[in-house]
Amino acid sequence: MHASELRGSQNKRNNRQKVDVVFLAPYWNSDPLAAGGRRTEAFSDSIARHGDSLFSSGPLFEIESINADDECIQRYPYDADTGLDIDELRTSFKFSGLPKAVFSRFLDSHRLALSLKTYSQNELKSTGPSDIHRTSAGLLEGHPLSAQTPIFPSAVLHLPFDHILSQLPHPEQEISAIAYKEDIGNGEPALQLGRILDSMKPPVSLGLGGPSSSGVQESPRGLQSTPISFEPVTNGNKEDPQDVNRFLSGCPSLQSLLSETSPTSMLLKNNLNGLVSIIPSSAVHQLQEKEQKKKMTRLLYKIWIVMKAQGENLISSLKQEASLKEWRRCCERIYKHFNSGYESFQCESGLSAIITDSRCNLHLTSGECFERPVRIPAAMKGIKQATGNIQIVDVVSDKYLELAENDIILRAHKKSYVARIKKRCLTATQDAVIALTEDSDGNGGHDTMGVMGSWKAAVAAVGAALQGVDMIMNGEYTNAFCPTRPPGHHAGRELHAMKAVSNGFCVLNPVACAALYATAPLSEGGLGLSRVCVIDIDVHHGNGTQDILCSTYDPRFLYVSIHAGGANVNGVDLGELGEDVGHHLGRNSKKGIFPGRCGDTSPHKGVLNIPLGGRVTSHALGTALMTKVSPTVDSFAPELIIVSAGFDAHKNDPLNLGGLSAEDFGTLTEIICKLAFKSCSGRVLSVLEGGYGVPCCRPQQLAPANVNITRHPDQNGKKNDNVVEKKTDVPNSEENKLDVQTEPSRKETGVENAVESTTSEATKQEQPVQLMCLDLGIELPADMPD
C-alpha cells in the first residue's frame, strides 16, 4: 500500500527495508464461528466437515509489514492480456503444501490481485518506478515501493468483493471455450473493476441503456472467438481444409496486419498462404510405407520452419509484439494439422518416446561413485510398469551415432577436450577405472572416472538426444525421455567449465549437443529452429550447458536453471581463497555447493539462474516456477524445450541437497509440459542427468493386465527389436485427460517418476505393490527385470 495511506505512528517507523503490504484473501485468519465453533476437532475432520468455508470465512484484506527483499517481493506473473491460467494456478498450488480446501481461497487472492493490477494499469495509468517515486520514498522515510504503489479510489476499495467473487465460476468449472481447440493458455479474464463502477452510474444504474465503455480492453481476446475444429477429409483433393481463416481464429492483431496493403503485409500474407498450402491431403497420412511418410513429413517440416522464420522476421521489423505472438500461434496450429496423421497427434495425451541404448552402461565408475550403471535398469523398470502411450527405442540408430561423433560433439566441445577424453578411454586397459577429466596438473579427475567403454557410452547418450530431437520435430512423438548415462550438464567446452573444480560425473553434454543440432541451419544438416529453451532441474547448476550455449548472449537459446546455491551458500571463490578451498557435490558446511558461484547470478537475458539456498524445497521451487520461470519461458516462446532432468533434489537422494518428493517432480514435469503446449505444441525432450537414490521403497501402480507390448516391423517388413510400443486402455473420462504428462504415481524415486509423468493416468482398478529396497549400486534382482 502507498506510504501516504498509513495513519498514526505507522508512518514513523523509519525503516526503509520494510514495506506495508495488503494480503489478499488470506486463508489463515478465518472466523472460528464460521466453522461452527468446533476448532478443537482434528484438522482433517474439520476440513471434511466444513470444506472450503474453513479457510474462506475471514476478511479479504489484511495489512502486514514485511521485508522488502527478493524473497518476499516478486513480480506478479499474470496480466490482463493472458488472464488467469486456472490449471497453472492449480499446479503451482501443489508446491505450497496447503490442504486442497485452501485452493478456492488461493484462487480468490489471484482474482483480486489481477483485477487490481488491471485497474491500476488501465485506469490509474500506473508505471514503473521513477525518480519522483524514490524522492517521495525518501520524504516519507520508506521504501521506494511504498511510494510507487498506486492509490486506489475509495469506491474501488469498497466494492462488494465477497459478492463479486461468489458469482465467479467454481475452480472445477470450465471458464469458457478457447479460440482454437488445440490452444492452451487462454485463461479466465480479469475482473474489470472500471466497468463495474461505470455500471453504477446513470443512466445504467437507472436501467436506461447499456453499460458505458471504460476503454478497458477485454481479456483475453481469444475467449471471444468461436472454437474451430478440423475434421480430416478422405479424398485428398481441394476439399481438404486449407482456408487461412481457420488458423487465424482468435488472432485479431494478425488479422488486422494481414488486411493492410503494405509490402510487408503482402509478403506476410504470401508466407501464410504458402504455409497453409503445404498441409498434406489425407492421402499422405494413408501412405502404407512408413519411410515414405517420414520423408514427406521431413520435407513439409523444412518448408514450415523456413516460412515461419521468414514471417517472424517480417513482423519483428514492424515491432508489433501482439502480431508476432499470434503469428507463432498460427504457425503451431498449422504444424499440428499437417502432423495430424501421426499417432502422437491422435492421442489425447500424446505419444512419448523412451530412447536408450545398452552401450550407455559400458561406462563404469569407481566403487565410491554415486553415478552407477544401476540407474538405467531402475529407470527402464519404471518405464515398463508405466501405463499410457509409450514407445521404447532401445538402440540408437547408427546414423545418429555418426552424426554425434563426427559433427555435433565437435560443435559443443573444443577439439582438444574431445581428443583428450577419447584418448584416455581408448588407451585404458581392460576394466581399468581411470580419471577421464584430469587436467595436465592432475586436478579435476577425482569424481569423473571411466573405463575403455566410456567413450562409446557418452557418444550413445548424445546420439539418443539427437534422435529424440528428430523424432519430436518430425511429428512422430509429442515428447521423449532419454534415460542415458553418463550425465552431461557439467561438461563444458573444455575442462573446468566456468572455473568448476571438476566435471561432476559428466563426460559429454547431450543436452547442449541436442540444442545446437536443433538450431543449426538446415543447410548445415540441422533443424533450423530459431529458439530452444533448456530447463535444468538438477540440484546442481549446469555450468557446462551454460558455458556451451550461453557464455555470451545468443538469441537462439534460453538457459534456465533451478538449483541449490546462492551467495549465502557459495561464499567462497577459488581464485580469491586459494586451491585448498573447493566445492562439494553434496551438503558440506565448510564448502560451497558444486560447481560454485557460476550459478548464483544471471550474466545476461539469455540465462535465468535461480539459486534456492542450501536445500531445494517444494515451496521455493513452486514460487520460482510461478514468478520467474513461467513468465520468462512464455516471453521467449521456444520452439523446443529440452529438460536436463536431474533428480538429486529428491528428499531421499544421498547428496542431501533437496527435499522434493516424487509428486513434486511429477508436478514440475507437468508445468514444463504445459509451458511447451503453450509455445511449441508440447515438444519436450528430457535427458537424464543426476539422481542417485535408486530406488526408494514405496508402493506403486503397476500396469493393468491389458497392456500389450508389440514389436514394430521395419521398412523391410521384418520385426524390429529396437522399437517397442506399449499401450493400455485408459478410461475416457475428463479427469483422465491431461495435456502430455499426467499425474505421477506415488513412487518416491525421481528417475522412475519422470517416466510416469510422461504417460497417461493409470486405471482405477490397478493394485498397489511394494518394491523391495535396493542399496545404491547393487544389481537389480531377478524379480525386478531390467
mmCIF file of C-alpha atoms in Angstrom, residues 196 258 355 399 421 726 776 786:
data_model
loop_
_atom_site.group_PDB
_atom_site.id
_atom_site.type_symbol
_atom_site.label_atom_id
_atom_site.label_comp_id
_atom_site.label_asym_id
_atom_site.label_seq_id
_atom_site.Cartn_x
_atom_site.Cartn_y
_atom_site.Cartn_z
ATOM 1 C CA ILE A 196 -18.295 -2.405 -12.506
ATOM 2 C CA LEU A 258 -2.801 -9.092 -42.955
ATOM 3 C CA ILE A 355 15.231 -43.628 -26.163
ATOM 4 C CA LYS A 399 23.057 -42.552 -38.253
ATOM 5 C CA ILE A 421 38.655 -37.771 -23.365
ATOM 6 C CA LYS A 726 3.303 -50.110 -25.210
ATOM 7 C CA LEU A 776 22.907 -47.944 -4.007
ATOM 8 C CA ASP A 786 15.590 -54.647 -16.428
#
